[in-house]
Tab-separated table of C-alpha atoms and ligand atoms in Angstrom:
chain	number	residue	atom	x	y	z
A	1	UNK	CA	85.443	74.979	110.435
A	2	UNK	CA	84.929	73.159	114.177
A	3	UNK	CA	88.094	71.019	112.768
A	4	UNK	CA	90.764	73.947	113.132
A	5	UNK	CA	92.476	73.579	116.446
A	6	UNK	CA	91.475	74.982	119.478
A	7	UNK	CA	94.498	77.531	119.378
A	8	UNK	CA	93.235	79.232	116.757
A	9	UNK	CA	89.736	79.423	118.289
A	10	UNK	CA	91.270	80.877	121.605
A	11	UNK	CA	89.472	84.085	123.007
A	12	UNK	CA	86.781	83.090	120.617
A	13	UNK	CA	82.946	83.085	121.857
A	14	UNK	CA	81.404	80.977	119.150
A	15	UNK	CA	81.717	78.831	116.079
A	16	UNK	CA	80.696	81.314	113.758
A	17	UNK	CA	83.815	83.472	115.212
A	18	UNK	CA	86.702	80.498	114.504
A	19	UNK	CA	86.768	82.581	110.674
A	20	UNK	CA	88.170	85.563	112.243
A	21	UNK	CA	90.489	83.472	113.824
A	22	UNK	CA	91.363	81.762	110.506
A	23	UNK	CA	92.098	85.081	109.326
A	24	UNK	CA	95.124	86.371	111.312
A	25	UNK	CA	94.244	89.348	111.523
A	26	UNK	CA	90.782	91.006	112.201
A	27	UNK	CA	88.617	93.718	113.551
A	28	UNK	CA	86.617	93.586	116.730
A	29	UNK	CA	83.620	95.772	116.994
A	30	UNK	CA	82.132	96.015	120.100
A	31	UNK	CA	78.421	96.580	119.069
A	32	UNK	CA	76.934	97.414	122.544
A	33	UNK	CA	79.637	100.535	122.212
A	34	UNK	CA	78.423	101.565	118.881
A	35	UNK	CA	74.197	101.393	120.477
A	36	UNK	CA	75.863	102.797	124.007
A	37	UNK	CA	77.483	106.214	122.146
A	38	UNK	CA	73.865	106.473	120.346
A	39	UNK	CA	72.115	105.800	123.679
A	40	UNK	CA	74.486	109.074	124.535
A	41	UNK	CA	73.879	111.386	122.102
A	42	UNK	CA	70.132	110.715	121.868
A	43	UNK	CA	70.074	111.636	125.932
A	44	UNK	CA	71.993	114.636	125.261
A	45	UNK	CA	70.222	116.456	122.115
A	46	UNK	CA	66.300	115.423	122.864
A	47	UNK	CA	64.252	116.255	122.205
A	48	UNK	CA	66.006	116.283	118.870
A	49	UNK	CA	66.335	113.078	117.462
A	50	UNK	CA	69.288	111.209	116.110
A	51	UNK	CA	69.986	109.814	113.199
A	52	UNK	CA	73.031	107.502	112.481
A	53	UNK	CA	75.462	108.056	109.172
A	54	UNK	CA	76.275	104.598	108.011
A	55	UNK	CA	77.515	105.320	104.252
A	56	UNK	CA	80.612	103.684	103.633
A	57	UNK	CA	79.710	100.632	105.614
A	58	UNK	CA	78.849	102.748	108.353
A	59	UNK	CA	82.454	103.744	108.155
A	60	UNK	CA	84.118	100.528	107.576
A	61	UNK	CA	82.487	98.639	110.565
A	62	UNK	CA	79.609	96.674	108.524
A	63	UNK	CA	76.646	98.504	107.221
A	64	UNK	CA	74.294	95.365	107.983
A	65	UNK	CA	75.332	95.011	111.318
A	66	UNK	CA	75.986	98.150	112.449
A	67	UNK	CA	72.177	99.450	110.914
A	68	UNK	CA	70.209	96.365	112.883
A	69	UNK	CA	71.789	97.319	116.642
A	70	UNK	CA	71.242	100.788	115.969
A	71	UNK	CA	67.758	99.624	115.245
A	72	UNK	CA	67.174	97.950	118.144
A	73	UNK	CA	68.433	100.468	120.372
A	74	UNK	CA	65.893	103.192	118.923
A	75	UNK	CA	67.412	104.924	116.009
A	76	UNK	CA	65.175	105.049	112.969
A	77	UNK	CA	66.824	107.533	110.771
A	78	UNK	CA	70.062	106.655	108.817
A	79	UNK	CA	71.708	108.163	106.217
A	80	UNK	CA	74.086	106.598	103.258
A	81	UNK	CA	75.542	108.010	100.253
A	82	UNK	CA	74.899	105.690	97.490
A	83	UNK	CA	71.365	104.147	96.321
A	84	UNK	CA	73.653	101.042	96.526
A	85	UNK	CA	73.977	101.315	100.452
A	86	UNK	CA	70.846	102.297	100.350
A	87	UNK	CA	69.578	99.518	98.909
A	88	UNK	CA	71.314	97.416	100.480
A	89	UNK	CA	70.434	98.754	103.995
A	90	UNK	CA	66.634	98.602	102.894
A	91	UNK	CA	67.306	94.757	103.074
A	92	UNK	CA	67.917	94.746	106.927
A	93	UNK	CA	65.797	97.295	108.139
A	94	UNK	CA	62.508	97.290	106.049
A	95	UNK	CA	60.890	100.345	108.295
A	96	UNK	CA	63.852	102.469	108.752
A	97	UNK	CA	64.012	106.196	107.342
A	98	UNK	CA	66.702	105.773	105.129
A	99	UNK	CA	68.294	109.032	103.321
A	100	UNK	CA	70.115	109.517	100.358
A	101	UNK	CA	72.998	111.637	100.996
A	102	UNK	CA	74.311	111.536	97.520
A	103	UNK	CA	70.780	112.444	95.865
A	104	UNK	CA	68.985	110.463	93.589
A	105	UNK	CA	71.531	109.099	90.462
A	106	UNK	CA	70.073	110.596	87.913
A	107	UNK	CA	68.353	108.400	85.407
A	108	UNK	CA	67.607	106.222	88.506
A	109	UNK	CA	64.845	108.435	90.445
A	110	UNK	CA	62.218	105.508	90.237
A	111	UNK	CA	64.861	103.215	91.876
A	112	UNK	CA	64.903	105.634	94.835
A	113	UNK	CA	61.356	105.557	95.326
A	114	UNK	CA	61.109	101.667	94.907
A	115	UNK	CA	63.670	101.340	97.889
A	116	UNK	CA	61.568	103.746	99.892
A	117	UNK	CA	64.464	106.060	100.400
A	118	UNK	CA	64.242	109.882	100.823
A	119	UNK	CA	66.885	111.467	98.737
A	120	UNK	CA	68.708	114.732	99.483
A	121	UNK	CA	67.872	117.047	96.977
A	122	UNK	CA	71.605	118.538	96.593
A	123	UNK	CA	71.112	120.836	93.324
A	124	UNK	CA	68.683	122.020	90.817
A	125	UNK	CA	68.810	118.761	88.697
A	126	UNK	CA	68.069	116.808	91.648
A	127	UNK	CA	65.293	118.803	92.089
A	128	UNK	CA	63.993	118.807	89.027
A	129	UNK	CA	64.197	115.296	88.080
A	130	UNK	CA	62.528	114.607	91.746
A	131	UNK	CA	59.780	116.969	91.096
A	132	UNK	CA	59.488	115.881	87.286
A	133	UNK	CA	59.494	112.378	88.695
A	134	UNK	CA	56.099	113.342	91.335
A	135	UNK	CA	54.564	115.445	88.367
A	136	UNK	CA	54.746	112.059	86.306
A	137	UNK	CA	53.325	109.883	89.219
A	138	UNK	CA	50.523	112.299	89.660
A	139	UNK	CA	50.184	110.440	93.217
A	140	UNK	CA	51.074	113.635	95.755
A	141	UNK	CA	53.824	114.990	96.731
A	142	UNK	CA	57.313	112.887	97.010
A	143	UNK	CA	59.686	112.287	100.373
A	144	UNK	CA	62.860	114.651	99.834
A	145	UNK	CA	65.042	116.374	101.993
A	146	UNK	CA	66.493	119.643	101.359
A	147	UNK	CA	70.369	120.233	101.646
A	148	UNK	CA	70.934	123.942	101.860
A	149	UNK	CA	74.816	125.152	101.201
A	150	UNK	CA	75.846	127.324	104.036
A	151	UNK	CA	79.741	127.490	103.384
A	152	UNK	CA	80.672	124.138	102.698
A	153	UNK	CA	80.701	124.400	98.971
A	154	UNK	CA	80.859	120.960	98.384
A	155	UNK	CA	76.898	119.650	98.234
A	156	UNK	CA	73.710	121.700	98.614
A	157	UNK	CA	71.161	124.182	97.152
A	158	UNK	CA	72.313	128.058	96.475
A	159	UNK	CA	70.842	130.693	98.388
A	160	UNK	CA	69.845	131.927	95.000
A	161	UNK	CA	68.368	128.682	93.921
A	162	UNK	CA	66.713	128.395	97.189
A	163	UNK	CA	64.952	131.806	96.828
A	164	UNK	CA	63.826	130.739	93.291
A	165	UNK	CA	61.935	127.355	94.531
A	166	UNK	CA	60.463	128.996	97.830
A	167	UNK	CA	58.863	131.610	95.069
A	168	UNK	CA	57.879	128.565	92.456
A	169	UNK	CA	54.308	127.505	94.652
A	170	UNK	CA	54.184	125.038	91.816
A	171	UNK	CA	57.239	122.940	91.808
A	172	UNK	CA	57.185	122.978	95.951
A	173	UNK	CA	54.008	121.538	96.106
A	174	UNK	CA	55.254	117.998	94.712
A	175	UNK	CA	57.525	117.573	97.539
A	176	UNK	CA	57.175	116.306	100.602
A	177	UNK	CA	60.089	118.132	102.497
A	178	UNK	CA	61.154	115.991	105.576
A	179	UNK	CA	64.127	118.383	106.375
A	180	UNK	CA	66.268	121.025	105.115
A	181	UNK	CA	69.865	120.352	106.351
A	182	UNK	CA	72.987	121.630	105.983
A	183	UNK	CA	76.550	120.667	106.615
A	184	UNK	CA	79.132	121.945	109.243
A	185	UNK	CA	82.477	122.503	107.583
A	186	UNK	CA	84.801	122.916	110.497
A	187	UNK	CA	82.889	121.803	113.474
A	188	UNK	CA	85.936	119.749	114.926
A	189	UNK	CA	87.835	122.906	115.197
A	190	UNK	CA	85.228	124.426	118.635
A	191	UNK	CA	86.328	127.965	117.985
A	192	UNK	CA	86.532	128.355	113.935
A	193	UNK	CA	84.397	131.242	112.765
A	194	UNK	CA	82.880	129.334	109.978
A	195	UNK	CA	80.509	127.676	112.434
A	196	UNK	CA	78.616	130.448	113.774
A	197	UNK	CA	78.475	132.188	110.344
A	198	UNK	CA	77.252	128.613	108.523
A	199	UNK	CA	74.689	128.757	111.981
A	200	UNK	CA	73.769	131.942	110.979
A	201	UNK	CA	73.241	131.576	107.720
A	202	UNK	CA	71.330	128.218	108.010
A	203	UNK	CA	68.887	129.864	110.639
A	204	UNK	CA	67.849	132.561	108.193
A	205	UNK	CA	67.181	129.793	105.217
A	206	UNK	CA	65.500	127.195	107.165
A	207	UNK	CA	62.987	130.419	108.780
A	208	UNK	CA	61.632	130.642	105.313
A	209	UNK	CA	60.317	126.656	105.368
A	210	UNK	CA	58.783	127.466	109.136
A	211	UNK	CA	56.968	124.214	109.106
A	212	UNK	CA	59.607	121.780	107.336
A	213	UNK	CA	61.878	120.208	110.192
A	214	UNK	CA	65.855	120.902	110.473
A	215	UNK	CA	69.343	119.210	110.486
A	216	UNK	CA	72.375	120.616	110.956
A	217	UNK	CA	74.643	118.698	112.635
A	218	UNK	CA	77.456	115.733	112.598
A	219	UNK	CA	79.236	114.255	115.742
A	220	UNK	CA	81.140	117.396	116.575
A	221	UNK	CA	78.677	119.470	115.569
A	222	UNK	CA	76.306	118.152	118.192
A	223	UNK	CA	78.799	119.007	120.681
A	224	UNK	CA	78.672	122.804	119.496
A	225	UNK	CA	75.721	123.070	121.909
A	226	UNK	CA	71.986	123.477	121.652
A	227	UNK	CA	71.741	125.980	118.971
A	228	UNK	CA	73.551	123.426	116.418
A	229	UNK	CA	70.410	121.006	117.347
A	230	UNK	CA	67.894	121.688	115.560
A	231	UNK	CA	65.646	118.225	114.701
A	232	UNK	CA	67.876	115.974	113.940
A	233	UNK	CA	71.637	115.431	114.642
A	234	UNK	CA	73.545	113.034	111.975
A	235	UNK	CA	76.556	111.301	113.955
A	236	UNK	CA	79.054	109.036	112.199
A	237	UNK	CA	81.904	108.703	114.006
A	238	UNK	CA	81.393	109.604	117.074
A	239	UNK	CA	78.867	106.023	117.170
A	240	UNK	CA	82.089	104.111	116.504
A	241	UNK	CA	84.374	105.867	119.168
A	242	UNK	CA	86.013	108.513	117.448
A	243	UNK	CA	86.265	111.367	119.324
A	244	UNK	CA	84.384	114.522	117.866
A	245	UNK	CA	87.932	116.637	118.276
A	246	UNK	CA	90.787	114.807	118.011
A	247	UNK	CA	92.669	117.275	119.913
A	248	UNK	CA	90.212	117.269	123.671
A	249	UNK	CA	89.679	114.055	125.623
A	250	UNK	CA	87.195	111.575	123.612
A	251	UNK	CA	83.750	111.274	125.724
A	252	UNK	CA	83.045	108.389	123.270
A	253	UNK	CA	83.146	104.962	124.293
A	254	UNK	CA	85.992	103.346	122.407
A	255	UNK	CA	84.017	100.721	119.290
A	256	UNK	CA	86.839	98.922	117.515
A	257	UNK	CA	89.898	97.263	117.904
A	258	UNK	CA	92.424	95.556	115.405
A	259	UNK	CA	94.288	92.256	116.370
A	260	UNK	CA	96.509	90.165	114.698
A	261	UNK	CA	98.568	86.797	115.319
A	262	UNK	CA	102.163	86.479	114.907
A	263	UNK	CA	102.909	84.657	111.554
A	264	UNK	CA	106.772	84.253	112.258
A	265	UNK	CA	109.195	85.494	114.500
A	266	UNK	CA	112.896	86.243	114.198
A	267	UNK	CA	115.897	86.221	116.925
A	268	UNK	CA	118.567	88.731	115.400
A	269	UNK	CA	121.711	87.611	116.597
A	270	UNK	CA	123.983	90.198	114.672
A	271	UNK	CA	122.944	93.722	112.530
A	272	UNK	CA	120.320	93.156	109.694
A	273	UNK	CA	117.577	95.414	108.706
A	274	UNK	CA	113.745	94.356	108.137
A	275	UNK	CA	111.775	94.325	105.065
A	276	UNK	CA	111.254	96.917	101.757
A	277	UNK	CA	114.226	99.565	101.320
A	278	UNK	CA	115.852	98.406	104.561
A	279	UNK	CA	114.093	101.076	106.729
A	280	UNK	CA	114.734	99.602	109.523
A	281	UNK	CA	118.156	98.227	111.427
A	282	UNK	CA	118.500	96.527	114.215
A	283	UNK	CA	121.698	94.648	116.059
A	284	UNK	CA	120.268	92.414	118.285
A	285	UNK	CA	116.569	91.505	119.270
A	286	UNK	CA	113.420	89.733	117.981
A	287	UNK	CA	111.084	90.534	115.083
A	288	UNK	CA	107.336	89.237	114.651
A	289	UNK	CA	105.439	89.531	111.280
A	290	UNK	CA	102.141	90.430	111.524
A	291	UNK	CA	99.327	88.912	108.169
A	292	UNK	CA	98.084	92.541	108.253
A	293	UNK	CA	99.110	95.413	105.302
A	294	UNK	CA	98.032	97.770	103.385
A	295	UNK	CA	95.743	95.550	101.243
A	296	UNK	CA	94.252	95.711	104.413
A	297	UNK	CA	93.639	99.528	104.308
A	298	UNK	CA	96.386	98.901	107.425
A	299	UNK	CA	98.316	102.688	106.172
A	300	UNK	CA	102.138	102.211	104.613
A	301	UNK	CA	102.511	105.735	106.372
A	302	UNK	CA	102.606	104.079	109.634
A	303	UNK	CA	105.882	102.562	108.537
A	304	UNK	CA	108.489	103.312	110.883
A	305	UNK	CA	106.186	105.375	112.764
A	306	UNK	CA	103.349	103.438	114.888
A	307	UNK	CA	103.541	101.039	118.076
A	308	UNK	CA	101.673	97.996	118.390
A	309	UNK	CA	100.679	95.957	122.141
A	310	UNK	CA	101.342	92.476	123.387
A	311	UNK	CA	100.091	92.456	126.467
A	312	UNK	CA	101.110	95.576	128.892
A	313	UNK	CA	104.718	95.568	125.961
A	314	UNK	CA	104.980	98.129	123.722
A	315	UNK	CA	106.438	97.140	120.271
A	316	UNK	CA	107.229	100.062	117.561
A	317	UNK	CA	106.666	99.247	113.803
A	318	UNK	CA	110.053	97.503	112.507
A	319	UNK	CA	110.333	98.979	108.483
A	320	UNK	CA	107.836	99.279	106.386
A	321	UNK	CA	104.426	98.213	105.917
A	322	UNK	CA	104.019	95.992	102.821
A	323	UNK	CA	100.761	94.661	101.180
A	324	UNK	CA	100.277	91.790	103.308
A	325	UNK	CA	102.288	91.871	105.806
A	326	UNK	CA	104.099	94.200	108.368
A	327	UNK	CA	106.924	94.060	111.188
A	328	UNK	CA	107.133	95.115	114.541
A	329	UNK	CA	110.205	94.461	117.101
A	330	UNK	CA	109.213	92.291	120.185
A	331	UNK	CA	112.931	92.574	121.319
A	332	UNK	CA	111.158	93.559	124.990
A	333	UNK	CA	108.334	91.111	125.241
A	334	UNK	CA	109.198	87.748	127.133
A	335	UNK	CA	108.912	84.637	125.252
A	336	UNK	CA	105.829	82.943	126.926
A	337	UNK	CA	103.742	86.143	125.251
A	338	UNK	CA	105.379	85.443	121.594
A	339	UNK	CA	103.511	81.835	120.984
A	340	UNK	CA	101.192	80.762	118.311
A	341	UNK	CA	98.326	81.972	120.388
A	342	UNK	CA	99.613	85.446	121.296
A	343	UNK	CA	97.492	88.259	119.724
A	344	UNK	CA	98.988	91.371	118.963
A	345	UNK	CA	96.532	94.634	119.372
A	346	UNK	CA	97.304	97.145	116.248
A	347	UNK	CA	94.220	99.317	117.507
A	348	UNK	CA	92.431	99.423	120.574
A	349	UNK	CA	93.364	99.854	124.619
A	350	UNK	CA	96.121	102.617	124.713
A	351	UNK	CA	96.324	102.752	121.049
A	352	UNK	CA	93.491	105.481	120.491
A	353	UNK	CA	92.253	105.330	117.130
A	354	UNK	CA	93.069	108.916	116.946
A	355	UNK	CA	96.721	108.333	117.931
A	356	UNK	CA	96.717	105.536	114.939
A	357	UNK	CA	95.315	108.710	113.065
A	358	UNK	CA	98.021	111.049	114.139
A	359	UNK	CA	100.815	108.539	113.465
A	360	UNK	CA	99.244	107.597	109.880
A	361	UNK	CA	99.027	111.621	109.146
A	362	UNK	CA	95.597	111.677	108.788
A	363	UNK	CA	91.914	111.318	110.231
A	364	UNK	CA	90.263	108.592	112.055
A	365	UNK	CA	87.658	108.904	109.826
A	366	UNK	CA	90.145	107.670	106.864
A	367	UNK	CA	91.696	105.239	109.308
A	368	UNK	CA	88.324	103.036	109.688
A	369	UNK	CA	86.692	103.695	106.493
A	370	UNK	CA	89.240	102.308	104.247
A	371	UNK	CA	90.062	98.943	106.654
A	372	UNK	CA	89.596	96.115	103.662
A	373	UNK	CA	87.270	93.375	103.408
A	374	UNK	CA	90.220	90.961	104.157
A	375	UNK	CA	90.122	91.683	107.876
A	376	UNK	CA	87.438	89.991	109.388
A	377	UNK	CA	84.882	91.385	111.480
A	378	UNK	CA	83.945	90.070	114.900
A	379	UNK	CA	81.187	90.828	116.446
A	380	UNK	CA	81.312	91.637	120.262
A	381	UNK	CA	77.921	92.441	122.465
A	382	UNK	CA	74.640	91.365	123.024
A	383	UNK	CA	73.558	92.757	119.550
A	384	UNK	CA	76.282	90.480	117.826
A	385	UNK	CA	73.757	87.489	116.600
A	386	UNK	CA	71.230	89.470	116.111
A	387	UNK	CA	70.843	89.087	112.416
A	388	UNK	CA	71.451	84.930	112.925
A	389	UNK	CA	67.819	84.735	114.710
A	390	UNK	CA	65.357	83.119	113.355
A	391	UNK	CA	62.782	86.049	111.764
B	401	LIG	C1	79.206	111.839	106.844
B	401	LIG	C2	78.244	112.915	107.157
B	401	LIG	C3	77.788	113.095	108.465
B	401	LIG	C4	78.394	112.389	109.660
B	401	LIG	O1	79.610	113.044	109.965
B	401	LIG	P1	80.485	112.686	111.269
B	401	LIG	O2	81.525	113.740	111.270
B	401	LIG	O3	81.033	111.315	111.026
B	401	LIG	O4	79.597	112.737	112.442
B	401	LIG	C5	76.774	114.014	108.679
B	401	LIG	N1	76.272	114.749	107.648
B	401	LIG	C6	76.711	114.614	106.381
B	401	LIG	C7	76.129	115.453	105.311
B	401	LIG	C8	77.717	113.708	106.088
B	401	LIG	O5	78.172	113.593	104.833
């Protein structure tokens, strides 16, 4: 690795960092960011605590890494979807609270328990193979949380079905219930209806567990106010800098960036166009390809569509976005900016991850969460080597 030239190591911190480099195009994660926005939103909600959503590889950003800053700057509850994650999180952070969002997989409730992690119990056959799983133990009552449906009709317990366990003494007794949550189904939207009727509806089933905690909100639910609270907030993205509503000013601290080096250039002397189905024409100017597609989880709907930085120059995307590659016209950048070393910023600065969002015709949650393991991930902050110290 120390044998690759120095220009490809340029901007670089560390050895360990020359792969990113290597790669041509990568993600930087600014992990003092990530801890800083969790600093945040712990100040704001206490004396409710905060958890941290990290399924998905805490969005795309790196489960491992992500989980053991988090760690260190206080949080202690995290929540993943799969026992996979889950399991794989347990490596790095032996003591952390670590909740199944998904439930236990059925078949694969002893797994759970092995791993130490506290499954949402999201439907009657969760909660029956949980509680048939403590009735077979015969050691006490088992760690579960509660999901309650409040509108959201995706995950979660009927009221119905809620009513019928609070009456069976028997079956509740063989859980230890952490929380009852529920999920927020329009939060980003401050003034949708749904939120104070799923608030409403949430207060009256979680009065009927008095003594069992409650958690109710995500990033922008948090932001709701006080009453949305309860015990425990459950931030994803608002951790890695997306803003809770896309459409109001982000009081997140911007997390990630995307770079890339120029693989090639082209001076266009006379009309061509660039790349798949000739999107894109152009008479005169200069074209740089960029080792970033979508492969990369980099979207093909940006095509045509999104601007990329060199420096303080603005360059729009030049045709499509292929697997591996994509093109963007440098026509107004000056040469001394176009060399082997120049790094071209995809995400990050004045591109917003939301406006990469809004370009891409989606969310920023999709943005971030599909970004491929082909990009590399560089690690910015004083929790960056964290996981290289000695134990
Ligand atoms: C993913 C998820 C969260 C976090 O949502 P954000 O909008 O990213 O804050 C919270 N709760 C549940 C149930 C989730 O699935």
């Amino acid at each position: 690795m120390t044998t690759l030239p120095p220009s490809l190591t340029a901007g670089f911190a560390s050895s360990g960092e020359i792969h990113a480099a290597a790669h041509g195009a990568w993600i930087e994660i600014d992990l003092e960011a990530v801890a800083a926005n969790w600093r945040a939103i712990s100040r704001k909600v206490a004396p409710a605590a905060t958890a941290a959503a990290v399924k998905a590889d805490a969005y795309g950003l790196g489960m491992q890494r992500v989980g053991d800053a988090l760690w260190q700057a206080g949080c202690r509850h995290f929540f993943v979807a799969h026992l996979s994650e889950g399991a794989a999180l347990r490596q790095t952070l032996p003591y952390a609270l670590i909740h199944l969002l998904h439930g236990p997989p059925k078949g694969f409730e002893a797994e759970v328990l092995d791993y130490g992690l506290i499954p949402v119990l999201n439907n009657p056959a969760q909660l029956q193979a949980w509680i048939g799983l403590a009735q077979h133990l015969d050691r006490g009552p088992l760690p579960a949380v509660l999901h309650l449906d409040t509108g959201m009709t995706r995950l979660g317990i009927s009221e119905a079905d809620y009513l019928a366990l609070l009456h069976d003494k028997s079956r509740l007794r063989h859980l230890d219930l952490r929380f009852v949550m529920s999920h927020l189904a329009c939060a980003d939207e401050r003034g949708h209806s749904m939120n104070r009727a799923q608030l409403t509806q949430f207060g009256k089933l979680r009065a009927k567990l008095p003594d069992v905690e409650a958690s109710f909100a995500n990033s922008a639910g948090l932001f709701l106010g006080r009453p949305y609270h309860f015990d425990l907030v459950r931030p994803g993205i608002a951790l890695y800098g997306g803003a809770p509503f896309p459409d109001e000013p982000n009081p997140m601290r911007p997390a990630i960036s995307i770079k890339a080096r120029i693989l090639q250039t082209h001076t266009i002397k006379a009309p061509r166009t660039i790349g798949y189905g000739a999107s894109y024409g152009i008479k005169q100017g200069r074209i740089a390809t960029l080792p970033i597609g979508y492969a990369d989880g980099w979207p093909r709907s940006l095509s045509n569509l999104g601007k990329a930085m060199i420096g303080p120059y603005e360059c729009p995307y030049a045709g499509r976005v292929s697997m591996d590659l994509m093109t963007i016209d440098v026509s107004a950048v000056p040469d001394e900016l176009l060399g082997p070393e120049a790094v071209v910023t995809l995400m990050g600065g004045p591109i917003s991850l939301e406006q990469v969002a809004a370009w891409a015709g989606t969310n920023s949650y999709e943005i971030i969460s599909r970004l491929g393991p082909r990009l590399a991930r560089l690690y910015t902050g004083p929790y960056a080597n964290s996981n290289d110290r000695q134990p």
